[in-house]
Amino acid sequence: MNGGDEVVAASADPSLPLEWRFSQVFGERSAGEEVQEVDIISAIEFDNSGDHLATGDRGGRVVLFERTDANNSSGTRRDLEETDYPLRHPEFRYKTEFQSHDPEFDYLKSLEIEEKINKIRWCQTANGALFLLSTNDKTIKFWKVQDKKIKKICDMKSDPSRTVGNGTVASPCFVNGGVPEVNSSPGGISSLRLPVVVTSHESSPVARCRKVYAHAHDYHINSISNNSDGETFISADDLRINLWNMEINNQSFNIVDVKPAKMEDLSEVITSAEFHPTHCNMLAYSSSKGSIRLIDLRQSALCDSHSKLFEEPEAAGPKSFFTEIIASVSDIKFAKEGRYLLSRDYMTLKLWDINMDSGPVATLQVHEYLKPKLCDLYENDSIFDKFECCISGNGLRAATGSYSNLFRVFGVSPGSIETATLEASRNPMRRHVPIPSRPSTALSSITRVISRGSESPGVDGNSNALDYATKLLHLAWHPNENSIACAAANSLYMYYA
């Protein structure tokens, strides 16, 4: 399961191109093994510390992993760096899993509700317990996962002369096939042997559902995002965004509603929504027309008007049938410090500065070579695939998925021309061909536009070699280190640099 025991020192210059290596895989398929639909991973999320990782699948299960290498060395990370102690790459192990959602049926609407986990979001920890939100198409659940001491019946109570120092009995459990021994002699009732329940030193994680937030969405939930205040979160569907208090599950407040008076006038839908990482009053949501709106909850209770609108200026020339389809934003992510916003549409990654709404500061081509194949992609519905994106904790790099289980990593810092294409396998560079890079053209000291990746050769440039059935939709970047977790069908692959 672990891919090598390399020991990696902290990089002196974070802007240098990274060399990615395989770390671990969970749920790896053997050759020819058929993947069950319920086992396909549909959500991935690191917690804020990076010590825990959660995945959700189409079977409604949530699987938790915990980091193991963090406790292998004594001293803090800074102490180890100062003593030139080589740091190990992040390693995780299976912790527990639980059934988060089950299939349901809405009898009023004659609608089947899938158990598939759409999103997972970690919440603040408390008293050694882990908290997270998970959602399917209609229902959000708040989970508490805590280690509980295991209680065992380990001894049978007997006469005091047979007890040991801690008060327990030295005799084995359930003697005579589990039948308590009773002395048949007069007064023998005093030697009746009763079970003694003791708390073991071993512990086992137990998941318990604390709250269920239901009946608030008429359409499928596509996003949940918890607020930096630790008390509220939002849930978004195609037409509405609702604000919830974590402790109140029978009431939510509608803060965005794009539903027109007549449904035939509907021109765009909400595709993703995300709270600002530090400002509890700000959130952003994207639309199927390729725009991103930033709203301020202090302006009004119903945020019909936005404080800022981010969209790319319309390109000159004729539009094709696919122009609006491929412009739809499938995912948005704030950088850790909140200054930049990353968005993914079908063809590109875009980086936005929330202080500059004239256009993206960087446009990164993910698979430009698919443009001639848009008609085929439309016929097999691949053009509607929703790829996620992620950004590193230091904000210097971004990553997103593609077809044939490939994913791409881009440098997004000023002047960076870093681009890497990797495959979700034990050898991530197996199908990688070095990409010739060209320097970006800086428009000014304030705005910068980059277009990279369109010149990808080899397997990337030959769209006929791509397998549209094996798509890498879900991935997450470790919040503090250069480590990426990505899902290829039912397998979870992890890489480090």
XYZ file of C-alpha atoms in Angstrom:
497
model
C 0.000 0.000 0.000
C 2.887 2.355 0.693
C 4.966 3.339 -2.300
C 8.499 3.558 -0.996
C 10.078 4.891 2.150
C 11.815 7.924 0.731
C 12.693 10.586 3.234
C 12.123 14.056 1.860
C 13.708 17.250 3.127
C 11.777 20.487 3.099
C 12.301 22.395 -0.146
C 14.413 25.490 0.271
C 12.695 27.355 -2.578
C 8.918 26.738 -2.791
C 8.780 28.302 -6.259
C 10.985 25.632 -7.857
C 9.159 23.021 -9.991
C 8.068 20.035 -7.945
C 8.941 16.417 -8.611
C 5.897 14.318 -7.785
C 6.189 10.811 -6.354
C 3.723 8.077 -5.528
C 2.958 7.751 -1.825
C 0.016 5.415 -1.148
C -3.037 3.800 -2.665
C -6.157 2.530 -0.928
C -8.600 0.215 -2.656
C -6.337 -0.591 -5.579
C -7.923 -2.796 -8.221
C -6.264 -5.903 -9.522
C -6.000 -6.388 -13.280
C -9.394 -7.144 -14.795
C -11.296 -6.538 -11.557
C -14.720 -5.036 -12.126
C -15.558 -1.888 -10.181
C -18.878 -1.851 -8.347
C -20.893 1.323 -8.878
C -21.416 1.837 -5.121
C -17.660 1.792 -4.482
C -16.799 4.699 -6.793
C -15.455 7.663 -4.801
C -17.548 10.818 -5.185
C -15.994 13.246 -2.643
C -12.565 13.890 -1.052
C -11.661 16.376 1.680
C -8.707 17.042 4.016
C -9.401 18.620 7.387
C -7.810 21.964 8.295
C -4.852 20.346 10.064
C -4.185 17.862 7.280
C -4.083 15.014 9.809
C -7.357 13.492 8.617
C -8.803 12.726 5.202
C -12.401 11.812 4.381
C -13.830 10.225 1.264
C -17.430 9.603 0.300
C -18.699 7.146 -2.288
C -21.778 6.461 -4.369
C -22.911 3.880 -1.838
C -23.457 6.591 0.792
C -20.444 5.629 2.894
C -17.890 7.959 4.430
C -14.396 6.551 4.996
C -11.932 8.321 7.283
C -8.144 8.098 7.168
C -5.688 9.433 9.746
C -2.099 10.487 9.379
C 0.478 8.170 10.899
C 3.859 9.759 10.139
C 3.129 12.911 12.179
C 3.662 10.994 15.405
C 6.754 9.086 14.331
C 9.200 11.846 15.272
C 9.495 13.816 18.461
C 9.582 17.594 18.403
C 7.765 20.164 16.339
C 8.165 20.537 12.582
C 10.145 23.751 13.058
C 12.474 22.089 15.560
C 13.112 19.244 13.141
C 13.799 21.648 10.276
C 16.204 23.681 12.390
C 18.158 20.530 13.235
C 18.156 19.542 9.543
C 16.040 16.506 10.364
C 14.697 14.927 7.136
C 10.908 14.977 7.031
C 8.876 12.008 5.865
C 6.154 12.465 3.322
C 2.575 12.277 4.658
C 1.362 8.743 5.272
C -2.193 7.813 6.144
C -3.953 4.722 7.421
C -7.560 3.620 7.499
C -9.368 4.869 10.605
C -13.049 3.997 10.292
C -16.048 4.144 7.996
C -19.775 4.583 8.468
C -22.955 4.623 6.432
C -23.824 8.284 6.087
C -26.820 8.128 3.740
C -29.225 5.467 2.539
C -31.392 5.438 -0.591
C -34.734 7.120 -0.056
C -37.921 7.704 -1.993
C -39.875 10.959 -2.078
C -43.477 9.785 -2.310
C -44.875 13.273 -2.914
C -42.702 13.792 -5.992
C -42.303 10.118 -6.953
C -38.565 10.679 -6.897
C -35.766 8.309 -5.924
C -33.064 9.966 -3.825
C -29.642 8.426 -4.312
C -27.381 7.707 -1.371
C -24.326 9.087 -3.240
C -22.219 11.495 -1.188
C -21.938 14.777 -3.119
C -19.761 16.772 -0.721
C -17.927 16.423 2.591
C -16.771 19.331 4.738
C -14.797 19.113 7.981
C -15.849 21.227 10.951
C -13.929 22.430 13.982
C -12.712 19.716 16.344
C -13.620 19.745 20.025
C -12.625 17.546 22.982
C -10.680 15.166 20.796
C -13.702 14.447 18.591
C -13.930 14.948 14.823
C -16.928 16.674 13.252
C -17.939 16.744 9.609
C -20.830 17.519 7.292
C -21.864 15.184 4.492
C -24.635 15.560 1.946
C -26.390 13.662 -0.797
C -28.833 15.252 -3.245
C -31.350 16.315 -0.590
C -30.186 15.765 2.991
C -27.212 17.129 4.937
C -25.961 15.329 8.054
C -23.676 16.483 10.855
C -21.455 13.691 12.202
C -19.368 13.318 15.330
C -16.576 10.734 15.302
C -14.901 10.006 18.615
C -12.724 7.256 20.024
C -14.590 5.275 22.686
C -12.975 2.983 25.234
C -13.900 -0.638 24.641
C -15.648 -2.319 27.575
C -15.029 -6.021 28.017
C -16.279 -8.788 30.266
C -12.859 -10.037 31.159
C -13.210 -11.911 34.478
C -15.718 -13.644 36.660
C -16.179 -12.359 40.163
C -15.168 -14.940 42.774
C -14.134 -15.046 46.396
C -11.791 -12.258 47.577
C -8.866 -14.636 47.987
C -8.658 -15.081 44.217
C -8.562 -11.398 43.285
C -5.425 -9.626 42.171
C -4.136 -6.236 43.166
C -6.410 -4.100 40.984
C -9.561 -5.791 42.231
C -10.125 -7.958 39.177
C -10.062 -11.726 39.212
C -7.200 -13.746 37.873
C -9.435 -16.591 36.677
C -10.346 -16.802 32.964
C -13.605 -15.472 31.529
C -16.657 -17.709 31.326
C -15.316 -20.947 32.742
C -17.204 -24.203 32.160
C -18.541 -23.059 28.827
C -19.819 -19.774 30.161
C -21.876 -21.245 33.022
C -21.198 -19.571 36.384
C -19.898 -21.975 39.008
C -22.001 -22.274 42.142
C -20.699 -24.107 45.189
C -23.268 -26.730 46.084
C -22.061 -26.971 49.673
C -23.935 -25.106 52.439
C -23.267 -21.398 52.146
C -22.015 -21.927 48.600
C -24.088 -19.040 47.293
C -21.260 -16.744 48.391
C -19.040 -18.211 45.703
C -21.461 -17.378 42.857
C -19.271 -16.119 40.021
C -20.583 -12.953 38.319
C -19.197 -11.199 35.221
C -17.051 -8.130 35.773
C -17.136 -5.382 33.125
C -13.900 -3.426 32.836
C -12.789 -0.630 30.505
C -10.013 -1.694 28.190
C -7.053 0.473 27.244
C -8.047 -0.100 23.621
C -10.354 2.371 21.896
C -12.443 2.263 18.754
C -13.789 5.208 16.696
C -17.571 5.536 16.810
C -19.566 7.757 14.432
C -22.815 9.295 15.614
C -25.168 11.523 13.638
C -25.739 14.698 15.660
C -28.047 16.637 13.313
C -30.003 16.074 10.105
C -30.752 19.087 7.895
C -33.511 18.082 5.502
C -36.469 19.345 3.423
C -34.836 22.648 2.460
C -33.954 22.022 -1.205
C -36.238 21.355 -4.159
C -33.278 20.675 -6.423
C -30.128 18.626 -6.028
C -27.570 19.972 -3.562
C -24.275 20.647 -5.357
C -22.300 22.414 -2.601
C -21.931 22.792 1.137
C -19.422 25.116 2.783
C -18.886 25.871 6.460
C -18.219 29.371 7.684
C -15.092 30.614 9.429
C -17.240 31.567 12.436
C -17.648 27.859 13.221
C -21.382 28.281 13.769
C -22.984 28.441 10.318
C -22.744 26.824 6.898
C -24.366 27.155 3.492
C -25.933 24.613 1.167
C -26.553 25.329 -2.510
C -28.679 23.737 -5.195
C -29.348 24.808 -8.783
C -31.473 27.826 -7.851
C -31.023 28.633 -4.166
C -28.417 29.015 -1.440
C -29.509 28.454 2.154
C -27.759 29.547 5.351
C -27.910 27.186 8.342
C -26.958 27.387 11.987
C -25.130 24.207 13.002
C -27.314 23.786 16.090
C -30.678 24.424 14.388
C -31.701 21.749 11.925
C -35.372 22.621 11.387
C -34.870 26.096 9.962
C -32.637 27.708 7.348
C -32.524 31.137 5.722
C -32.640 31.568 1.963
C -29.911 34.079 1.076
C -29.706 33.635 -2.716
C -32.612 32.829 -5.019
C -32.131 32.939 -8.793
C -35.422 31.245 -9.646
C -37.360 33.438 -12.113
C -41.106 34.038 -11.889
C -41.518 31.846 -14.975
C -39.254 28.838 -15.367
C -39.100 29.358 -19.126
C -37.154 32.555 -18.380
C -34.450 30.587 -16.574
C -31.083 31.345 -18.205
C -28.505 30.131 -15.674
C -28.194 27.964 -12.582
C -25.914 27.896 -9.545
C -23.124 25.346 -9.936
C -20.950 25.837 -6.841
C -20.764 27.965 -3.680
C -17.998 28.594 -1.170
C -17.572 30.705 1.979
C -14.565 33.014 2.220
C -11.926 31.316 4.427
C -11.490 34.252 6.840
C -14.334 36.762 6.314
C -17.515 35.226 7.719
C -19.721 37.733 5.861
C -18.438 36.930 2.357
C -19.148 34.050 0.015
C -18.861 33.346 -3.698
C -20.992 31.294 -6.046
C -20.556 30.332 -9.672
C -23.048 29.894 -12.472
C -23.557 27.848 -15.613
C -22.785 30.950 -17.694
C -19.199 31.065 -16.453
C -19.594 33.974 -14.040
C -18.686 34.129 -10.358
C -20.482 36.430 -7.935
C -19.100 37.645 -4.634
C -21.764 38.605 -2.104
C -21.665 40.312 1.282
C -24.153 39.061 3.853
C -24.102 42.456 5.574
C -25.762 44.187 2.625
C -29.180 42.556 2.901
C -30.946 39.454 4.153
C -31.660 38.272 0.612
C -28.535 38.783 -1.464
C -30.172 39.336 -4.843
C -27.469 41.809 -5.794
C -23.780 40.945 -5.742
C -20.927 43.098 -4.522
C -18.598 41.924 -7.314
C -19.008 40.018 -10.561
C -16.143 38.044 -12.058
C -16.464 36.977 -15.672
C -14.194 36.793 -18.658
C -14.728 39.459 -21.309
C -16.584 38.085 -24.323
C -14.272 36.955 -27.063
C -14.717 38.491 -30.484
C -15.962 36.277 -33.264
C -18.778 33.795 -33.759
C -19.973 31.532 -30.962
C -20.513 27.827 -31.370
C -23.250 25.622 -29.930
C -20.799 24.462 -27.245
C -19.556 27.880 -26.139
C -21.954 28.237 -23.211
C -21.743 24.569 -22.214
C -17.969 24.565 -21.808
C -18.068 27.970 -20.053
C -20.103 26.530 -17.147
C -18.057 26.637 -13.913
C -18.034 23.255 -12.202
C -16.067 24.155 -9.052
C -14.594 27.114 -7.183
C -12.057 27.196 -4.355
C -10.684 30.095 -2.315
C -6.965 30.167 -1.648
C -6.086 29.798 2.019
C -5.505 33.506 2.624
C -8.683 34.454 0.730
C -7.166 36.876 -1.796
C -7.436 34.576 -4.803
C -10.221 32.393 -6.128
C -9.717 29.358 -8.360
C -12.414 28.221 -10.787
C -12.708 25.259 -13.143
C -14.780 25.123 -16.289
C -14.713 22.286 -18.803
C -11.584 23.378 -20.656
C -9.643 25.645 -18.292
C -8.581 26.613 -14.798
C -8.862 30.310 -14.009
C -7.315 32.235 -11.145
C -9.128 35.383 -10.008
C -8.028 38.210 -7.747
C -11.080 39.232 -5.713
C -9.786 42.815 -5.732
C -9.812 42.883 -9.540
C -13.006 42.039 -11.417
C -11.836 42.991 -14.917
C -10.840 39.395 -15.735
C -8.839 36.408 -14.505
C -5.186 36.948 -13.636
C -4.324 33.539 -15.083
C -5.997 31.148 -17.515
C -4.589 27.622 -17.596
C -5.527 25.246 -20.414
C -6.303 21.786 -19.051
C -7.062 19.843 -22.239
C -7.172 22.258 -25.150
C -6.670 19.325 -27.538
C -10.283 18.258 -26.901
C -11.739 21.255 -28.739
C -12.041 19.421 -32.080
C -13.795 16.576 -30.244
C -16.562 18.621 -28.579
C -19.253 17.105 -30.773
C -18.261 13.573 -29.746
C -18.037 14.657 -26.110
C -21.550 16.059 -26.369
C -22.890 12.846 -27.878
C -21.546 10.707 -25.020
C -22.429 13.327 -22.345
C -18.787 13.721 -21.299
C -19.027 17.455 -21.959
C -21.217 17.706 -18.849
C -18.608 16.141 -16.526
C -17.990 18.216 -13.404
C -14.261 18.381 -12.669
C -13.148 19.700 -9.291
C -10.092 21.845 -8.631
C -7.821 22.476 -5.650
C -5.137 24.963 -4.676
C -2.088 24.448 -2.475
C -1.902 25.816 1.045
C 0.731 28.386 0.047
C -1.327 29.424 -3.005
C 1.554 28.802 -5.436
C 0.040 25.848 -7.331
C -3.291 24.485 -8.456
C -4.442 21.076 -9.662
C -7.397 19.579 -11.498
C -8.349 16.335 -13.222
C -8.862 15.171 -16.788
C -9.587 11.956 -18.687
C -7.636 8.662 -18.701
C -7.177 9.178 -14.948
C -4.791 12.063 -15.619
C -4.495 15.161 -13.486
C -2.541 18.343 -14.040
C -0.598 20.577 -11.666
C 0.092 24.218 -12.592
C 2.224 26.889 -10.984
C 0.089 29.993 -10.467
C 2.618 32.306 -8.824
C 3.766 35.345 -10.850
C 6.215 34.302 -13.547
C 5.761 30.567 -12.983
C 5.696 28.314 -16.056
C 5.433 25.067 -14.061
C 3.138 22.467 -15.621
C 2.980 18.755 -14.823
C 0.737 15.970 -16.119
C 0.433 12.890 -13.926
C -1.527 9.659 -14.021
C -3.391 8.236 -11.043
C -1.312 5.062 -10.763
C 1.689 3.749 -8.860
C 3.909 5.350 -11.499
C 2.437 8.846 -11.947
C 4.993 9.804 -14.634
C 4.400 6.644 -16.689
C 2.474 8.405 -19.451
C 3.979 11.811 -18.958
C 5.856 13.560 -21.742
C 7.752 16.749 -20.798
C 5.782 19.771 -21.924
C 7.700 22.527 -23.705
C 7.032 25.701 -21.812
C 6.962 29.210 -23.116
C 7.342 32.337 -21.010
C 4.153 34.078 -20.049
C 3.482 37.587 -21.244
C 3.002 40.046 -18.416
C 0.512 42.754 -19.324
C 1.572 44.942 -16.428
C 2.808 44.690 -12.882
C -0.795 44.288 -11.723
C -2.465 42.012 -14.275
C -0.998 38.828 -15.652
C -2.517 36.460 -18.165
C -1.105 32.995 -18.712
C -2.186 30.403 -21.226
C -0.298 27.159 -20.763
C -0.877 23.520 -21.487
C -2.388 23.804 -24.946
C 0.789 22.549 -26.562
C 0.772 19.211 -24.754
C 2.260 16.474 -26.948
C 2.225 12.689 -26.710
C -0.747 10.982 -25.152
C -2.162 14.313 -24.030
C -2.126 15.730 -27.510
C -3.676 12.637 -29.049
C -7.280 12.761 -27.889
C -7.947 9.417 -29.581
C -5.762 7.772 -26.925
C -7.849 9.221 -24.105
C -10.345 7.051 -22.269
C -13.409 9.164 -21.544
C -14.810 6.504 -19.199
C -11.887 6.838 -16.771
C -12.116 10.411 -15.561
C -10.472 11.966 -12.534
C -13.172 14.255 -11.137
C -12.265 14.522 -7.457
C -9.009 15.568 -5.812
C -7.800 17.529 -2.778
C -4.556 19.278 -1.819
C -3.114 18.886 1.683
C -3.550 22.233 3.501
C 0.048 22.477 4.726
C 2.202 20.314 2.463
C 2.670 19.453 -1.204
C 0.558 16.320 -1.116
C -2.429 15.508 -3.335
C -5.150 12.894 -2.850
C -7.165 11.938 -5.927
C -9.855 9.424 -6.777
C -9.693 7.065 -9.748
C -12.969 5.105 -9.653
C -12.891 3.225 -6.311
C -9.166 3.791 -5.659
C -7.663 6.592 -3.601
C -4.185 7.594 -4.757
C -1.869 9.895 -2.834
C 1.202 11.732 -4.138
C 3.805 14.003 -2.575
C 6.542 16.355 -3.748
